[in-house]
PDB file of C-alpha atoms in Angstrom:
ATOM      1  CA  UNK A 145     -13.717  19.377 138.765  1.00  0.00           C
ATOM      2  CA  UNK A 146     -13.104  15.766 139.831  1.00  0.00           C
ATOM      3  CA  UNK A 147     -16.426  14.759 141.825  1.00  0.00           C
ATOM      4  CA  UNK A 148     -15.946  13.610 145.472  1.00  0.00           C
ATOM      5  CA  UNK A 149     -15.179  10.081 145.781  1.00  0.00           C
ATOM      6  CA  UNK A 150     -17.891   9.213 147.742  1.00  0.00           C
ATOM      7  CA  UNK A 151     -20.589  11.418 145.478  1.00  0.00           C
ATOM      8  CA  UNK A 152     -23.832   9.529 144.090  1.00  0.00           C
ATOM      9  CA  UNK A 153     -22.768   8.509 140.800  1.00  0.00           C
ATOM     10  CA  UNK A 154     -18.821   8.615 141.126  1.00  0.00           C
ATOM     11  CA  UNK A 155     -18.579   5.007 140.789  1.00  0.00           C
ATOM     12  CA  UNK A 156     -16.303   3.642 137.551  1.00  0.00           C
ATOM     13  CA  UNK A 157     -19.195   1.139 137.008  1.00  0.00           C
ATOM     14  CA  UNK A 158     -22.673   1.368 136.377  1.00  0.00           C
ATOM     15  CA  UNK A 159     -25.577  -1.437 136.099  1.00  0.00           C
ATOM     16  CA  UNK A 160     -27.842  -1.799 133.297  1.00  0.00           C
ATOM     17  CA  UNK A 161     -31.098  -0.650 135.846  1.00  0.00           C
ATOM     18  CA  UNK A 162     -32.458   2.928 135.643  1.00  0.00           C
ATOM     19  CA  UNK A 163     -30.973   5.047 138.817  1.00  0.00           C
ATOM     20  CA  UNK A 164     -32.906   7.325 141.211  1.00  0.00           C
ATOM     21  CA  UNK A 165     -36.183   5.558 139.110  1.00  0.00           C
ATOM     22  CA  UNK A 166     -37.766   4.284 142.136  1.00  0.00           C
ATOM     23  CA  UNK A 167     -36.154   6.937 144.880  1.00  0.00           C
ATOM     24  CA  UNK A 168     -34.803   9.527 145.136  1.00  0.00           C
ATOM     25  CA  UNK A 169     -32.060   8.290 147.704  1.00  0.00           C
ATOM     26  CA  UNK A 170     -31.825   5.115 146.441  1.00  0.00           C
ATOM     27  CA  UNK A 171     -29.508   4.904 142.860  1.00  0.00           C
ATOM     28  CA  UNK A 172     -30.803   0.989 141.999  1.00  0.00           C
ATOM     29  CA  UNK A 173     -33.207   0.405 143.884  1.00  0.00           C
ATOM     30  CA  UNK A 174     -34.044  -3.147 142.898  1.00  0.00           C
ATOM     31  CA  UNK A 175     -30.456  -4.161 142.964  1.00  0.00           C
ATOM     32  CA  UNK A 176     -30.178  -2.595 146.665  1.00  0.00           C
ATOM     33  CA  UNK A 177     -33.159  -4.359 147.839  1.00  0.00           C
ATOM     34  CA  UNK A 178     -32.629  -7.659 146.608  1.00  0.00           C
ATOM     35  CA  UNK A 179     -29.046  -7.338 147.724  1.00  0.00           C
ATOM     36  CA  UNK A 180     -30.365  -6.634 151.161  1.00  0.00           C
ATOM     37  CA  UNK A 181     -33.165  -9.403 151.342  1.00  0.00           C
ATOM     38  CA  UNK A 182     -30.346 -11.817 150.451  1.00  0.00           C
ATOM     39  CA  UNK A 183     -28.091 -10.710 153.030  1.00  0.00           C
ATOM     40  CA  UNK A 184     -30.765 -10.982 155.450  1.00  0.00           C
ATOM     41  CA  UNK A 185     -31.382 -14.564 154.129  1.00  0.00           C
ATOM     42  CA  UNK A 186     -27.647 -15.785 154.323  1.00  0.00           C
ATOM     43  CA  UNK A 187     -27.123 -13.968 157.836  1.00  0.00           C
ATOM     44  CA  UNK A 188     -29.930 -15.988 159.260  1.00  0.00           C
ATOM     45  CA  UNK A 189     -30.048 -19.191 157.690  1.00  0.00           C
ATOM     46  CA  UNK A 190     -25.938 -19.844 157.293  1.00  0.00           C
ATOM     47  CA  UNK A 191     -25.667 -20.343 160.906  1.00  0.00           C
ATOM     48  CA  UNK A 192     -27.701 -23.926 160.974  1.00  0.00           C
ATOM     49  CA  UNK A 193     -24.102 -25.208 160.169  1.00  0.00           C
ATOM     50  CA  UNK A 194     -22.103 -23.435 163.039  1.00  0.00           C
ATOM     51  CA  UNK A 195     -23.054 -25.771 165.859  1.00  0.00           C
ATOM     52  CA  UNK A 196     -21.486 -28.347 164.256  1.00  0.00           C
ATOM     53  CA  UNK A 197     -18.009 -26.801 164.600  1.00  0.00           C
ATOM     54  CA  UNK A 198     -18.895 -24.924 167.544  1.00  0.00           C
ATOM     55  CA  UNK A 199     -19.544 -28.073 169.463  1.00  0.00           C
ATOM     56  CA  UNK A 200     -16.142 -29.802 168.148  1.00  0.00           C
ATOM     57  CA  UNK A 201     -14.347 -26.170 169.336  1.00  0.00           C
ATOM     58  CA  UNK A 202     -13.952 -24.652 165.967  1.00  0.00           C
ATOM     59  CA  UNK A 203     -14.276 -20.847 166.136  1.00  0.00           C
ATOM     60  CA  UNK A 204     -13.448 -20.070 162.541  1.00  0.00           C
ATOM     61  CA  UNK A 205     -17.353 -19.284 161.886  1.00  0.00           C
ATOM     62  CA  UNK A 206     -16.818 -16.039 164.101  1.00  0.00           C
ATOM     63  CA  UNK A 207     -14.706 -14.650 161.882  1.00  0.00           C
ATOM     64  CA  UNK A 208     -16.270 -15.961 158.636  1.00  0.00           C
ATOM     65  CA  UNK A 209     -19.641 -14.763 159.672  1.00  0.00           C
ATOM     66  CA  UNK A 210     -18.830 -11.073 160.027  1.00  0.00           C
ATOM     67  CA  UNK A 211     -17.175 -11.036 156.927  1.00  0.00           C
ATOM     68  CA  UNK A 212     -20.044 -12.123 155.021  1.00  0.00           C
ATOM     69  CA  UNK A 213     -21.977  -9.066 156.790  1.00  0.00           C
ATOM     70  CA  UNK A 214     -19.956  -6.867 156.124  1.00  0.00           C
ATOM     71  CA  UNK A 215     -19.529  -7.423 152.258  1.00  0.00           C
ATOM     72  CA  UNK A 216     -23.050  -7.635 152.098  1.00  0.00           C
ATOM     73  CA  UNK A 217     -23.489  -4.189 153.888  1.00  0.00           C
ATOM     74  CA  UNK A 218     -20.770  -2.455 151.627  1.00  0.00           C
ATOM     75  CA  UNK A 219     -22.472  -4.251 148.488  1.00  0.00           C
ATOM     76  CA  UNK A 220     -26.139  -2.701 149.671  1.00  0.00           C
ATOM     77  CA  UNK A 221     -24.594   0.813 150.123  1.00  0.00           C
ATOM     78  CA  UNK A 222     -22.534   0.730 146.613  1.00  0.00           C
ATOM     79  CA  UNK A 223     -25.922   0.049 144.782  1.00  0.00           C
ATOM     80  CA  UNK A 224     -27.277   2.624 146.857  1.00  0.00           C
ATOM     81  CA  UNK A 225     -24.969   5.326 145.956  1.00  0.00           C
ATOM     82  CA  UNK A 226     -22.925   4.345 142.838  1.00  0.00           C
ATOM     83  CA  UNK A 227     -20.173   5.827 144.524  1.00  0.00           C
ATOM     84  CA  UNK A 228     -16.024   4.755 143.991  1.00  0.00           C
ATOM     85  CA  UNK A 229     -15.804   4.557 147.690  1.00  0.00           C
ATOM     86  CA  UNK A 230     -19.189   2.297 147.754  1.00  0.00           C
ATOM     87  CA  UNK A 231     -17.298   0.261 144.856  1.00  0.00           C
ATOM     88  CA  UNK A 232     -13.863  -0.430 146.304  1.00  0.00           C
ATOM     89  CA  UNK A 233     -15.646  -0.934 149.962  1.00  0.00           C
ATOM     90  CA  UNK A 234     -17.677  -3.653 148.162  1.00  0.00           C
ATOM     91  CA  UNK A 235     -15.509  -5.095 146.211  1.00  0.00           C
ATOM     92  CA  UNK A 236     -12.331  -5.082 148.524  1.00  0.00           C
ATOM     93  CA  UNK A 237     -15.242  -6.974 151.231  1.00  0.00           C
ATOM     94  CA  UNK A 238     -15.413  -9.446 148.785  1.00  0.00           C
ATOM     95  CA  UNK A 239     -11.527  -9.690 148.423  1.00  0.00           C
ATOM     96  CA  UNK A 240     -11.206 -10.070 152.484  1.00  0.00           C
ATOM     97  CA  UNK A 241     -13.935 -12.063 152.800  1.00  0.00           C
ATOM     98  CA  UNK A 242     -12.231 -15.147 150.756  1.00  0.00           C
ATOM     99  CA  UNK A 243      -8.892 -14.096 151.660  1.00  0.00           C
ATOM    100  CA  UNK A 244     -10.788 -15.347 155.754  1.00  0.00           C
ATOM    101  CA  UNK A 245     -12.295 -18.081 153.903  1.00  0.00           C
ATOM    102  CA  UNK A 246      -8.965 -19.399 151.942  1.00  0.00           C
ATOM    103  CA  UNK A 247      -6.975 -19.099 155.565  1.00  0.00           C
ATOM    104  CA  UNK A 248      -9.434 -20.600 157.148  1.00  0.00           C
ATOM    105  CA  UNK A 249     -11.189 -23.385 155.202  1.00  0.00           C
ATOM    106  CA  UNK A 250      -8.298 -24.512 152.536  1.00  0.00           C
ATOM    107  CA  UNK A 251      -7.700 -27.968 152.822  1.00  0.00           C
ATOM    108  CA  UNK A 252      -3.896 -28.571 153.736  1.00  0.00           C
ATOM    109  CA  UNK A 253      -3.558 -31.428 151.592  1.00  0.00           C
ATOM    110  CA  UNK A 254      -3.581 -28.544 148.635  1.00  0.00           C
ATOM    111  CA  UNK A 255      -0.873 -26.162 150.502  1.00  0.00           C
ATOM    112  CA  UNK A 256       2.004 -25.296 147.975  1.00  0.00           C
ATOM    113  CA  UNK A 257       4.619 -27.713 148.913  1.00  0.00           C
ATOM    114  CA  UNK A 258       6.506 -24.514 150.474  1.00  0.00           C
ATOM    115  CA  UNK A 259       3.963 -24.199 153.401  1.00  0.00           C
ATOM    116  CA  UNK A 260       4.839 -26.649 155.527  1.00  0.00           C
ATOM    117  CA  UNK A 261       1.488 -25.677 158.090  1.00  0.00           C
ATOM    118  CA  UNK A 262      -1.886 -23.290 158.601  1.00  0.00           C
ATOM    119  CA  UNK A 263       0.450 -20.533 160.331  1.00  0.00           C
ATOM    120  CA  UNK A 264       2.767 -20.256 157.288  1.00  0.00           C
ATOM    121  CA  UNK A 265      -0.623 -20.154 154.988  1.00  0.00           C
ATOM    122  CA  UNK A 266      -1.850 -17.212 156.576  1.00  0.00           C
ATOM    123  CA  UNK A 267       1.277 -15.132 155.739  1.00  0.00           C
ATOM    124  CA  UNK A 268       0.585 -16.411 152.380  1.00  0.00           C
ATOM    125  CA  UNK A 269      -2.956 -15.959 152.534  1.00  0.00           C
ATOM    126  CA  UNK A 270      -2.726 -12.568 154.203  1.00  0.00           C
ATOM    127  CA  UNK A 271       0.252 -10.921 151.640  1.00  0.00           C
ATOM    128  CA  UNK A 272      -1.038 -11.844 148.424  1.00  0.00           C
ATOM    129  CA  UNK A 273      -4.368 -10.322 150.116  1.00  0.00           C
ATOM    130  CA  UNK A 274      -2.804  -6.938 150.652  1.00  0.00           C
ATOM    131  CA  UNK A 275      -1.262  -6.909 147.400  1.00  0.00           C
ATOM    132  CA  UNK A 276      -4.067  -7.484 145.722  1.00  0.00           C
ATOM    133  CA  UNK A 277      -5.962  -4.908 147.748  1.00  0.00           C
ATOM    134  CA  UNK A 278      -3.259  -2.394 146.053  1.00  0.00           C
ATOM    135  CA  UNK A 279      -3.929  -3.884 143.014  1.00  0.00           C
ATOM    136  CA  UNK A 280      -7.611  -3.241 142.933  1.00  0.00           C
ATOM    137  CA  UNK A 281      -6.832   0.735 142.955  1.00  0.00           C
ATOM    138  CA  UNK A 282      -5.011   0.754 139.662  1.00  0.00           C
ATOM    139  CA  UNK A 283      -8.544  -0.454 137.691  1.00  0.00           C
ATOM    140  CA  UNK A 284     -11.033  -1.110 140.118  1.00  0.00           C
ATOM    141  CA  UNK A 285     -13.473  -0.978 136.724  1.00  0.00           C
ATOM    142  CA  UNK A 286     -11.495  -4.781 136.389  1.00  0.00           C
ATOM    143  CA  UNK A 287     -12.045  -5.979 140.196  1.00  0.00           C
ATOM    144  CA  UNK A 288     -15.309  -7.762 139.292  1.00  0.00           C
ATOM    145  CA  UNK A 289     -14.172  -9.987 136.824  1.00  0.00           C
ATOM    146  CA  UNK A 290     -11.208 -10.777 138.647  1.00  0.00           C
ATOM    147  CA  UNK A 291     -13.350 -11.620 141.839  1.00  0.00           C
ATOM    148  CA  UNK A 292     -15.708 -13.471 139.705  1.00  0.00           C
ATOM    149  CA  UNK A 293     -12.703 -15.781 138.412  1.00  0.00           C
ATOM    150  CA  UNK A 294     -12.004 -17.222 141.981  1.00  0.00           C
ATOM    151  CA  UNK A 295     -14.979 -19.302 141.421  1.00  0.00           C
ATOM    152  CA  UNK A 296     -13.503 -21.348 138.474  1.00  0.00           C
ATOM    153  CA  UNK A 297     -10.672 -22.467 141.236  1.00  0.00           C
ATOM    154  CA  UNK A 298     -13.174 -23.213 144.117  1.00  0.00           C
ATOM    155  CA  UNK A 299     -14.792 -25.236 141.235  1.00  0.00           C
ATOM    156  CA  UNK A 300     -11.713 -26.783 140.299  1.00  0.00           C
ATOM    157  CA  UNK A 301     -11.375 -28.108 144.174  1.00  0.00           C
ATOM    158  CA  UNK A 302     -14.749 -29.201 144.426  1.00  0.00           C
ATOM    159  CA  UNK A 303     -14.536 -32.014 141.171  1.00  0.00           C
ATOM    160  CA  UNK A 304     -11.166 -33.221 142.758  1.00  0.00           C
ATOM    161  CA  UNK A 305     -13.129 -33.638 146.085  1.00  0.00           C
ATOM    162  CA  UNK A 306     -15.842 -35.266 144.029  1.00  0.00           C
ATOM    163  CA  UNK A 307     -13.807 -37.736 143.061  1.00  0.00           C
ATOM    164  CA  UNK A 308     -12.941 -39.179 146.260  1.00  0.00           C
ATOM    165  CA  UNK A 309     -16.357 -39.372 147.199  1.00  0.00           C
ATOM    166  CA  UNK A 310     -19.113 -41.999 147.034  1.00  0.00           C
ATOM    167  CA  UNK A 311     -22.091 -39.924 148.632  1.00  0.00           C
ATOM    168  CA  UNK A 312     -24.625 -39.178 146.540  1.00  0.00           C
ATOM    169  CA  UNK A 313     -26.278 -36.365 148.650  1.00  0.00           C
ATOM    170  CA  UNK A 314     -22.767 -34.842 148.440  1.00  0.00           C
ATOM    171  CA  UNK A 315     -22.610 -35.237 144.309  1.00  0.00           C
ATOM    172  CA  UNK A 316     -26.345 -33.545 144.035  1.00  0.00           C
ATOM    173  CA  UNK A 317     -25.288 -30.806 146.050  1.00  0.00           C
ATOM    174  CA  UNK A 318     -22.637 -30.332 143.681  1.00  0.00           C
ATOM    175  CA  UNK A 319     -24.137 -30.299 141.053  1.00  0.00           C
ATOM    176  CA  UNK A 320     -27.300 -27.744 142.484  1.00  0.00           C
ATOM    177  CA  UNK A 321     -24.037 -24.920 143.852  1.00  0.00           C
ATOM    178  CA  UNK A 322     -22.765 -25.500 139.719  1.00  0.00           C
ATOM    179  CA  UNK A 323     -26.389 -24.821 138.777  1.00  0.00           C
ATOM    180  CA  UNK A 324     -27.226 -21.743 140.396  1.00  0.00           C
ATOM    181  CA  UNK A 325     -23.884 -20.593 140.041  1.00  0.00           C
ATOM    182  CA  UNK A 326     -23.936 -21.033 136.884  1.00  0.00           C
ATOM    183  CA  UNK A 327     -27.303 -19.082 136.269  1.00  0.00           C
ATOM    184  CA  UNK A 328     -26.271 -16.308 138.534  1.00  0.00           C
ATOM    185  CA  UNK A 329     -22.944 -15.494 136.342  1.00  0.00           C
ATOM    186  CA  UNK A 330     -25.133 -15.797 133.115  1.00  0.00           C
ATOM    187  CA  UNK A 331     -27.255 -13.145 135.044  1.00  0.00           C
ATOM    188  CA  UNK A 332     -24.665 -11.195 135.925  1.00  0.00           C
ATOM    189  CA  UNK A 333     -22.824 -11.198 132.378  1.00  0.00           C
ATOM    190  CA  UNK A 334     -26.104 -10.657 130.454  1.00  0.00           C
ATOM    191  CA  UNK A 335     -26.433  -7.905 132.520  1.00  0.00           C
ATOM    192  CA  UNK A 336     -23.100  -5.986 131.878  1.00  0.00           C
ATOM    193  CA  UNK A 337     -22.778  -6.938 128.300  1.00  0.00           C
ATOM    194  CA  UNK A 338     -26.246  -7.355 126.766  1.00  0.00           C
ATOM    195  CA  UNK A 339     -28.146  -3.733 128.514  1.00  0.00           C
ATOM    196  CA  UNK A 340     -29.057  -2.336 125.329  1.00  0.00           C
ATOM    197  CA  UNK A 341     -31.343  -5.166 125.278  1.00  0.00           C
ATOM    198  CA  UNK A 342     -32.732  -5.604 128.358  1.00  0.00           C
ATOM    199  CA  UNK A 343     -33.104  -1.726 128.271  1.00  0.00           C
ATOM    200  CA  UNK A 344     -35.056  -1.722 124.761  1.00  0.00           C
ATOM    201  CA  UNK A 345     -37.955  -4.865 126.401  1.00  0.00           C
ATOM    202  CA  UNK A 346     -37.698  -2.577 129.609  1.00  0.00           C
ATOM    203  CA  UNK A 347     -36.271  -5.391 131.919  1.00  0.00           C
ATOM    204  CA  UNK A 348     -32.810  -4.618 133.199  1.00  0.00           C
ATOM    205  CA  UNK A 349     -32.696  -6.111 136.355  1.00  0.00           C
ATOM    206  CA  UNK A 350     -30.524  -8.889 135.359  1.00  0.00           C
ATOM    207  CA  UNK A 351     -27.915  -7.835 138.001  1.00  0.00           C
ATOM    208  CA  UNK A 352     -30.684  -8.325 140.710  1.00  0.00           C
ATOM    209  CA  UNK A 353     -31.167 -11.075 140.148  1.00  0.00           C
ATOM    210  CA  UNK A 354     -27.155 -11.780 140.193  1.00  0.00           C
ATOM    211  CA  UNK A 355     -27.882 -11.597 143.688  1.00  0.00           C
ATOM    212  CA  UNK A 356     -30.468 -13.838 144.377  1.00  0.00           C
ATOM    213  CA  UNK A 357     -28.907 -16.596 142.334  1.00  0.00           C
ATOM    214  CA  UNK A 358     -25.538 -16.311 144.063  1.00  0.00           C
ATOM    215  CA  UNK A 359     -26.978 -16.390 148.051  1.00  0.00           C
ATOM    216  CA  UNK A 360     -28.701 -19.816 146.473  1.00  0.00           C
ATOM    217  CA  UNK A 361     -25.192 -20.869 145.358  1.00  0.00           C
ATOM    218  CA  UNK A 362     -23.535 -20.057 148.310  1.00  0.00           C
ATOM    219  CA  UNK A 363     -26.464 -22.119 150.533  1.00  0.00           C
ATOM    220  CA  UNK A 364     -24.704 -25.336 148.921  1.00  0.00           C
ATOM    221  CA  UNK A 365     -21.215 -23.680 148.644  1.00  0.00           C
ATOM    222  CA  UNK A 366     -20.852 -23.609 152.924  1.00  0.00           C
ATOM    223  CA  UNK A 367     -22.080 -27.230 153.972  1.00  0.00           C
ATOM    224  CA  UNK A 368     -20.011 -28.860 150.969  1.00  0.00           C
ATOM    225  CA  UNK A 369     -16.693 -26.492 152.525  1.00  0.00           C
ATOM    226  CA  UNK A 370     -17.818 -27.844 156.132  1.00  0.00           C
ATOM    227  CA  UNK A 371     -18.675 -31.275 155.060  1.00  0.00           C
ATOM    228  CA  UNK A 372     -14.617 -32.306 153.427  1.00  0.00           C
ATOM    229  CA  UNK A 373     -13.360 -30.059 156.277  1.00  0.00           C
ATOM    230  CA  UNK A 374     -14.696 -32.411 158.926  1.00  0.00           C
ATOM    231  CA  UNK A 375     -13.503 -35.075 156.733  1.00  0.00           C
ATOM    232  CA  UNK A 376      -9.771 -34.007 156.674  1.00  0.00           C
ATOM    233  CA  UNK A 377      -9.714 -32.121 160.314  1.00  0.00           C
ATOM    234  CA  UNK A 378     -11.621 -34.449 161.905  1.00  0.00           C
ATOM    235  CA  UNK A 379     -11.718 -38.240 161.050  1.00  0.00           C
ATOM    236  CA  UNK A 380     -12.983 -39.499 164.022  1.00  0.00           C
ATOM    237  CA  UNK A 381     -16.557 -37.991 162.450  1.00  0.00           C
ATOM    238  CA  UNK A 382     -18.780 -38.983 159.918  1.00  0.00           C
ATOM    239  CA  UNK A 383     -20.005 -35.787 158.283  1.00  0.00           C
ATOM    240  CA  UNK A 384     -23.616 -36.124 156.672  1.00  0.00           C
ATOM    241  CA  UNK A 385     -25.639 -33.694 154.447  1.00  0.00           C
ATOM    242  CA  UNK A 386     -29.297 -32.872 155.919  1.00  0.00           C
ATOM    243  CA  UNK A 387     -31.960 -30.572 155.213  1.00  0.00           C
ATOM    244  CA  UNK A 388     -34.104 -27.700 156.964  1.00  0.00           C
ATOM    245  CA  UNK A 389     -36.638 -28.136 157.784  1.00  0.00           C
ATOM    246  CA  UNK A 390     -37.313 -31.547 155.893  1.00  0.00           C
ATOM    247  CA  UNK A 391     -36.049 -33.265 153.227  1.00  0.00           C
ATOM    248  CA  UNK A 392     -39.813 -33.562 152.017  1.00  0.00           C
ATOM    249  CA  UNK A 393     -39.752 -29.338 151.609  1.00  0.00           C
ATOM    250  CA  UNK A 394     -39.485 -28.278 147.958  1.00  0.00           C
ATOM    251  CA  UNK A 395     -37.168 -25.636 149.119  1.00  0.00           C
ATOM    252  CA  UNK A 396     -34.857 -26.290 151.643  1.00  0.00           C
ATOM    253  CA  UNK A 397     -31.645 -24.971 153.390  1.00  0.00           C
ATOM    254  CA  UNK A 398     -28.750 -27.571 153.557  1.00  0.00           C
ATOM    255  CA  UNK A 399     -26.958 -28.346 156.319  1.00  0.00           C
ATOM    256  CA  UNK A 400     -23.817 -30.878 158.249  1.00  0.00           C
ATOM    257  CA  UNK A 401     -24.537 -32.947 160.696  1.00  0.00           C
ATOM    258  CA  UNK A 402     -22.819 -35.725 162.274  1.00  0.00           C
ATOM    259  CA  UNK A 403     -23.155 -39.563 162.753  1.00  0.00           C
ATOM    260  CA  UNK A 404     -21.120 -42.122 164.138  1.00  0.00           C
ATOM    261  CA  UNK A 405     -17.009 -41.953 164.351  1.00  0.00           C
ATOM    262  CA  UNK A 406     -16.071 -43.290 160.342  1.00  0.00           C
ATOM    263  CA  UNK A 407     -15.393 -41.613 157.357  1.00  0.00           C
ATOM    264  CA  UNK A 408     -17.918 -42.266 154.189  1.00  0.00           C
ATOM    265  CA  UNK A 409     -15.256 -40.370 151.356  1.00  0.00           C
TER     266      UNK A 409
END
């Protein structure tokens, strides 16, 4: 018989690390942990960057914030059960969560030429959303890989931003979201496609540490989205990069403030 859809185990995908080898509750336990440290870590630390649109009366961090949480939530209780619903609820998350980003953040200087404002890109933003949310049932084995290839667009926006911009705290923070982007989809990949290995050394918690590397990509990835959207919503400001606690700290969390009314990019 077909097992319920929200059994242990009934997921379409597995990772390469042992389940039910450190609990018996818990399917991967080191991917569920890690995923939950790290969602603990963005929840509290992504916030130094609010006040800076709260005080100018943006609201759009209420609604980006909970999505975070909540794809971080479903992602925890997929790798703690392994089951399809844990998988689609994770994966859709994701899907929502830059669907609120795109509507929110998307600079209208790259609107199709048949969006003539924000309103119209919503509808946009919004259908394609629930297509693809349809989509996603058909071979939700595929979903990952599809999410995954967003991230070659955002890239593509970030070098045309580049461009237009002489700040060199701006370029290095660039260049640190490409880096630990770039090591957490080797993680991830090496993971899905190179087990047998990481199985035979007894190491295969290469998808663990998918998560880690991705919450340090995103710690660049949400001041550098903040930073040109102050440049194109609000010129009046001069957005500039800083760092928490101190820029002395060998690890830091980045963050916008701003400085006197003129634009640097």
């Amino acid at each position: 018989t077909m097992p319920s859809i929200f059994s242990y185990l009934s997921a379409e995908v597995d990772w390469c690390e042992g389940n039910f080898e450190r609990s018996a509750i818990i399917a991967e336990y080191y991917n569920t942990m890690r995923d939950g440290t790290t969602l603990f870590s963005l929840f509290l630390l992504s916030p130094l960057n609010f006040p800076v649109l709260e005080g100018l009366g943006y609201d759009r961090s209420l609604l980006t914030q909970p999505a975070l949480l909540l794809a971080g939530i479903f992602s925890v209780y997929f790798h703690m059960t392994l089951s399809y619903v844990g998988q689609l609820l994770d994966e859709l998350s994701i899907l929502w969560t830059l669907a609120v980003v795109y509507s929110f953040w998307y600079p209208k200087v790259y609107f199709p030429r048949c969006i003539k404002n924000r309103k119209h890109f919503f509808w946009l933003s919004g259908v394609t959303t629930v297509v693809s949310t349809f989509m996603s049932f058909i071979k939700p084995a595929l979903n990952a890989y599809m999410l995954n290839c967003v991230a070659f667009h955002l890239l593509y926006l970030t070098r045309k931003e580049l461009k237009k911009c002489n700040d060199k705290r701006v370029h290095w923070m660039a260049k640190a979201m490409v880096m630990w982007w770039g090591l957490a989809i080797t993680s991830w990949i090496g993971d899905k496609w190179l087990c047998g290995l990481w199985q035979m050394i007894n190491f295969p918690y290469f998808h663990s540490f998918w998560h880690v590397l991705i919450a340090m990509s995103l710690f660049y990835v949400f001041p550098l989205v903040i930073y040109f959207d102050v440049i194109y919503e609000m010129p009046s400001f001069k957005p500039k990069l800083e760092y928490w606690p101190s820029d002395s700290w060998p690890v830091v969390v980045p963050y916008v403030a701003l400085e006197q009314s003129h634009k640097q990019c």
